Amino acid sequence: MNYINAFWVGGLICALVQILLDRTKLMPGRVMVLLVCLGAVLSAIGWFRPMQEYAGAGVSVPLLGFGNVLFEGVKKAVDENGFMGLFMGGFTASAVGISAALIFSYLASLIFKPKMKS
């Protein structure tokens, strides 16, 4: 049942984002930022954790999960370091994911030889 819940919740999120992209003039970058911010807001009001327990990767894989990681990192760093935690918490919590994305995208560019659009 976990797979089914992850599939339909993740699919619903992606479908809503696709409708948002098709029906508005928002650029994909702005929609991605909106999803990250929405993940942080859902974490702040306490709704992200129950959604994640219900749908697992269906909620945490779309960019909502990245917003949750940033929020949780900042929250933990503020508890440990006070005001300075605002500036370092998000970087500390998301460093592994960002590093992996950079490394794997660089390796993919070496393998597939990207070309500029003409």
Coordinates of N, CA and C in Angstrom, one line a residue:
M1 N 0.8 -1.2 0.0 CA 0.0 0.0 0.0 C 0.9 1.3 0.0
N2 N 2.1 1.2 0.6 CA 3.0 2.3 0.6 C 3.3 2.8 -0.8
Y3 N 3.6 1.9 -1.7 CA 3.9 2.2 -3.1 C 2.7 2.9 -3.8
I4 N 1.5 2.4 -3.5 CA 0.3 3.0 -4.1 C 0.1 4.5 -3.6
N5 N 0.3 4.7 -2.3 CA 0.1 6.0 -1.8 C 1.2 7.0 -2.3
A6 N 2.4 6.5 -2.4 CA 3.5 7.3 -2.9 C 3.2 7.7 -4.4
F7 N 2.7 6.7 -5.1 CA 2.5 6.9 -6.6 C 1.4 7.9 -6.8
W8 N 0.2 7.8 -6.1 CA -0.9 8.7 -6.4 C -0.6 10.1 -5.8
V9 N 0.0 10.2 -4.6 CA 0.3 11.5 -4.1 C 1.4 12.2 -4.9
G10 N 2.4 11.5 -5.2 CA 3.5 12.1 -6.1 C 3.0 12.5 -7.5
G11 N 2.1 11.6 -8.0 CA 1.5 11.9 -9.3 C 0.6 13.1 -9.2
L12 N -0.2 13.3 -8.2 CA -1.1 14.4 -8.0 C -0.3 15.7 -7.9
I13 N 0.8 15.7 -7.1 CA 1.7 16.9 -7.0 C 2.2 17.3 -8.4
C14 N 2.7 16.3 -9.1 CA 3.3 16.5 -10.4 C 2.2 17.0 -11.4
A15 N 1.1 16.4 -11.3 CA 0.0 16.9 -12.2 C -0.4 18.3 -11.9
L16 N -0.5 18.7 -10.7 CA -0.9 20.0 -10.3 C 0.2 21.0 -10.8
V17 N 1.4 20.6 -10.6 CA 2.5 21.5 -11.1 C 2.4 21.7 -12.6
Q18 N 2.2 20.6 -13.3 CA 2.0 20.6 -14.8 C 0.9 21.5 -15.2
I19 N -0.2 21.4 -14.5 CA -1.4 22.3 -14.8 C -1.0 23.8 -14.5
L20 N -0.2 24.0 -13.4 CA 0.2 25.4 -13.1 C 1.1 25.9 -14.2
L21 N 2.0 25.1 -14.8 CA 2.9 25.5 -15.8 C 2.1 25.8 -17.1
D22 N 1.1 24.9 -17.4 CA 0.4 25.1 -18.7 C -0.6 26.2 -18.6
R23 N -1.2 26.5 -17.5 CA -2.3 27.5 -17.4 C -1.8 28.9 -17.0
T24 N -0.6 29.0 -16.5 CA -0.1 30.4 -16.1 C 1.1 30.7 -17.0
K25 N 1.6 31.9 -16.8 CA 2.8 32.4 -17.5 C 4.0 32.2 -16.6
L26 N 3.9 31.4 -15.5 CA 5.1 31.2 -14.6 C 6.1 30.4 -15.3
M27 N 7.3 30.8 -15.2 CA 8.4 30.0 -15.8 C 8.8 28.8 -14.9
P28 N 9.4 27.8 -15.4 CA 9.7 26.6 -14.6 C 10.5 26.9 -13.4
G29 N 11.5 27.8 -13.5 CA 12.3 28.1 -12.3 C 11.5 28.7 -11.2
R30 N 10.6 29.5 -11.5 CA 9.7 30.1 -10.4 C 8.8 29.1 -9.8
V31 N 8.3 28.1 -10.6 CA 7.5 27.1 -10.1 C 8.3 26.2 -9.1
M32 N 9.6 25.9 -9.5 CA 10.5 25.1 -8.7 C 10.7 25.8 -7.3
V33 N 10.9 27.1 -7.4 CA 11.1 27.9 -6.1 C 9.9 27.9 -5.3
L34 N 8.7 27.9 -6.0 CA 7.4 27.9 -5.3 C 7.3 26.5 -4.5
L35 N 7.7 25.4 -5.2 CA 7.6 24.1 -4.5 C 8.5 24.0 -3.3
V36 N 9.7 24.5 -3.5 CA 10.7 24.5 -2.3 C 10.1 25.3 -1.2
C37 N 9.6 26.5 -1.5 CA 9.0 27.3 -0.4 C 7.8 26.7 0.2
L38 N 7.0 26.0 -0.6 CA 5.8 25.3 -0.1 C 6.2 24.2 0.8
G39 N 7.3 23.5 0.5 CA 7.8 22.4 1.4 C 8.3 23.0 2.7
A40 N 8.9 24.1 2.7 CA 9.4 24.7 3.9 C 8.2 25.2 4.8
V41 N 7.2 25.8 4.1 CA 6.0 26.3 4.8 C 5.2 25.1 5.4
L42 N 5.1 24.0 4.6 CA 4.4 22.8 5.2 C 5.1 22.2 6.4
S43 N 6.4 22.3 6.3 CA 7.2 21.8 7.5 C 7.0 22.7 8.7
A44 N 7.0 24.0 8.5 CA 6.8 25.0 9.5 C 5.5 24.9 10.3
I45 N 4.4 24.6 9.5 CA 3.1 24.5 10.2 C 2.8 23.0 10.6
G46 N 3.8 22.1 10.4 CA 3.6 20.8 10.9 C 2.9 19.8 10.0
W47 N 2.6 20.1 8.8 CA 1.9 19.3 7.9 C 2.7 18.3 7.0
F48 N 4.0 18.7 6.9 CA 4.9 17.9 6.0 C 5.1 16.5 6.6
R49 N 5.4 16.4 7.9 CA 5.7 15.1 8.5 C 4.5 14.1 8.3
P50 N 3.3 14.5 8.6 CA 2.2 13.5 8.4 C 2.0 13.1 6.9
M51 N 2.2 14.1 6.1 CA 2.1 13.7 4.6 C 3.2 12.8 4.2
Q52 N 4.4 13.0 4.8 CA 5.5 12.1 4.5 C 5.3 10.7 5.0
E53 N 4.7 10.6 6.2 CA 4.4 9.3 6.8 C 3.4 8.5 6.0
Y54 N 2.5 9.3 5.4 CA 1.4 8.7 4.5 C 1.9 8.3 3.2
A55 N 2.6 9.2 2.5 CA 3.0 9.0 1.1 C 4.5 8.8 0.9
G56 N 5.3 8.9 1.8 CA 6.7 8.6 1.7 C 7.4 9.4 0.6
A57 N 8.0 8.7 -0.4 CA 8.7 9.4 -1.4 C 7.8 10.2 -2.4
G58 N 6.5 9.9 -2.3 CA 5.6 10.7 -3.2 C 5.6 12.1 -2.8
V59 N 5.9 12.4 -1.5 CA 5.9 13.8 -1.1 C 7.4 14.3 -1.0
S60 N 8.3 13.5 -0.6 CA 9.6 14.0 -0.4 C 10.5 14.1 -1.6
V61 N 10.2 13.4 -2.7 CA 11.0 13.4 -3.9 C 10.7 14.7 -4.8
P62 N 9.4 15.1 -5.0 CA 9.3 16.4 -5.6 C 9.9 17.5 -4.7
L63 N 10.1 18.6 -5.3 CA 10.9 19.6 -4.6 C 10.3 20.0 -3.2
L64 N 9.2 19.6 -2.9 CA 8.7 19.8 -1.5 C 9.7 19.3 -0.5
G65 N 10.3 18.1 -0.8 CA 11.2 17.5 0.2 C 12.4 18.3 0.4
F66 N 12.9 19.0 -0.7 CA 14.1 19.9 -0.5 C 13.8 21.1 0.4
G67 N 12.6 21.6 0.3 CA 12.2 22.7 1.2 C 12.1 22.2 2.6
N68 N 11.6 21.0 2.8 CA 11.6 20.4 4.2 C 13.0 20.2 4.7
V69 N 13.9 19.7 3.9 CA 15.3 19.6 4.3 C 15.9 20.9 4.8
L70 N 15.7 21.9 4.0 CA 16.2 23.3 4.3 C 15.6 23.8 5.6
F71 N 14.3 23.6 5.8 CA 13.7 24.1 7.0 C 14.2 23.3 8.2
E72 N 14.2 22.0 8.1 CA 14.7 21.2 9.3 C 16.1 21.5 9.6
G73 N 17.0 21.8 8.6 CA 18.4 22.1 8.9 C 18.5 23.5 9.6
V74 N 17.7 24.5 9.1 CA 17.8 25.8 9.7 C 17.2 25.7 11.1
K75 N 16.2 25.0 11.3 CA 15.6 24.8 12.7 C 16.6 24.2 13.7
K76 N 17.3 23.2 13.2 CA 18.2 22.5 14.1 C 19.4 23.4 14.4
A77 N 19.9 24.1 13.3 CA 21.1 25.0 13.5 C 20.7 26.2 14.4
V78 N 19.5 26.7 14.3 CA 19.1 27.8 15.2 C 19.0 27.3 16.6
D79 N 18.5 26.1 16.9 CA 18.5 25.6 18.2 C 19.9 25.4 18.8
E80 N 20.9 25.0 17.9 CA 22.2 24.8 18.4 C 23.1 26.1 18.5
N81 N 22.9 26.9 17.5 CA 23.9 28.1 17.3 C 23.2 29.4 17.4
G82 N 21.9 29.5 17.7 CA 21.3 30.8 17.8 C 21.1 31.4 16.4
F83 N 21.2 32.7 16.4 CA 21.0 33.5 15.2 C 21.8 33.1 14.0
M84 N 23.1 32.7 14.2 CA 24.0 32.3 13.1 C 23.4 31.1 12.4
G85 N 22.6 30.3 13.1 CA 22.0 29.1 12.5 C 21.2 29.4 11.3
L86 N 20.6 30.6 11.3 CA 19.8 31.0 10.1 C 20.6 30.9 8.8
F87 N 21.9 31.3 8.9 CA 22.7 31.3 7.7 C 23.4 30.0 7.4
M88 N 23.6 29.2 8.3 CA 24.4 27.9 8.0 C 23.6 26.7 8.0
G89 N 22.4 26.7 8.6 CA 21.6 25.5 8.7 C 21.2 24.8 7.4
G90 N 20.7 25.6 6.5 CA 20.2 25.1 5.2 C 21.4 24.5 4.4
F91 N 22.5 25.2 4.4 CA 23.7 24.7 3.7 C 24.2 23.4 4.3
T92 N 24.2 23.3 5.6 CA 24.7 22.1 6.3 C 23.8 20.9 5.9
A93 N 22.5 21.1 6.0 CA 21.5 20.0 5.8 C 21.4 19.6 4.4
S94 N 21.7 20.5 3.4 CA 21.5 20.1 2.0 C 22.8 19.9 1.3
A95 N 23.9 19.9 1.9 CA 25.2 19.9 1.3 C 25.4 18.6 0.5
V96 N 25.0 17.5 1.1 CA 25.2 16.2 0.4 C 24.4 16.1 -0.9
G97 N 23.1 16.5 -0.8 CA 22.2 16.4 -2.0 C 22.7 17.4 -3.1
I98 N 23.1 18.6 -2.7 CA 23.5 19.5 -3.7 C 24.9 19.0 -4.4
S99 N 25.8 18.5 -3.5 CA 27.0 18.0 -4.1 C 26.8 16.9 -5.0
A100 N 25.9 15.9 -4.6 CA 25.7 14.8 -5.5 C 25.1 15.3 -6.8
A101 N 24.2 16.2 -6.8 CA 23.6 16.7 -8.0 C 24.6 17.3 -8.9
L102 N 25.5 18.1 -8.4 CA 26.6 18.7 -9.2 C 27.6 17.7 -9.7
I103 N 28.0 16.7 -8.9 CA 28.9 15.7 -9.4 C 28.3 14.9 -10.5
F104 N 27.1 14.4 -10.3 CA 26.4 13.5 -11.3 C 26.1 14.2 -12.6
S105 N 25.7 15.5 -12.5 CA 25.4 16.2 -13.7 C 26.7 16.5 -14.4
Y106 N 27.8 16.8 -13.7 CA 29.1 16.9 -14.4 C 29.5 15.7 -15.1
L107 N 29.4 14.5 -14.4 CA 29.7 13.2 -15.0 C 28.9 13.0 -16.3
A108 N 27.6 13.3 -16.2 CA 26.7 13.1 -17.3 C 27.1 14.0 -18.5
S109 N 27.6 15.2 -18.2 CA 28.0 16.1 -19.3 C 29.3 15.5 -20.0
L110 N 30.1 14.8 -19.2 CA 31.3 14.2 -19.8 C 31.0 13.0 -20.7
I111 N 30.0 12.3 -20.3 CA 29.6 11.1 -21.0 C 28.8 11.4 -22.3
F112 N 27.9 12.3 -22.2 CA 26.9 12.6 -23.3 C 27.3 13.7 -24.2
K113 N 28.3 14.5 -23.9 CA 28.7 15.6 -24.8 C 27.6 16.5 -25.1
P114 N 27.1 17.4 -24.2 CA 26.0 18.3 -24.5 C 26.3 19.3 -25.6
K115 N 25.3 19.7 -26.3 CA 25.5 20.7 -27.3 C 24.5 21.9 -27.1
M116 N 24.9 23.0 -27.5 CA 24.1 24.2 -27.4 C 22.9 24.1 -28.4
K117 N 21.8 24.6 -28.0 CA 20.7 24.7 -29.0 C 20.9 25.8 -30.0
S118 N 20.6 25.6 -31.2 CA 20.8 26.6 -32.2 C 19.5 27.3 -32.6

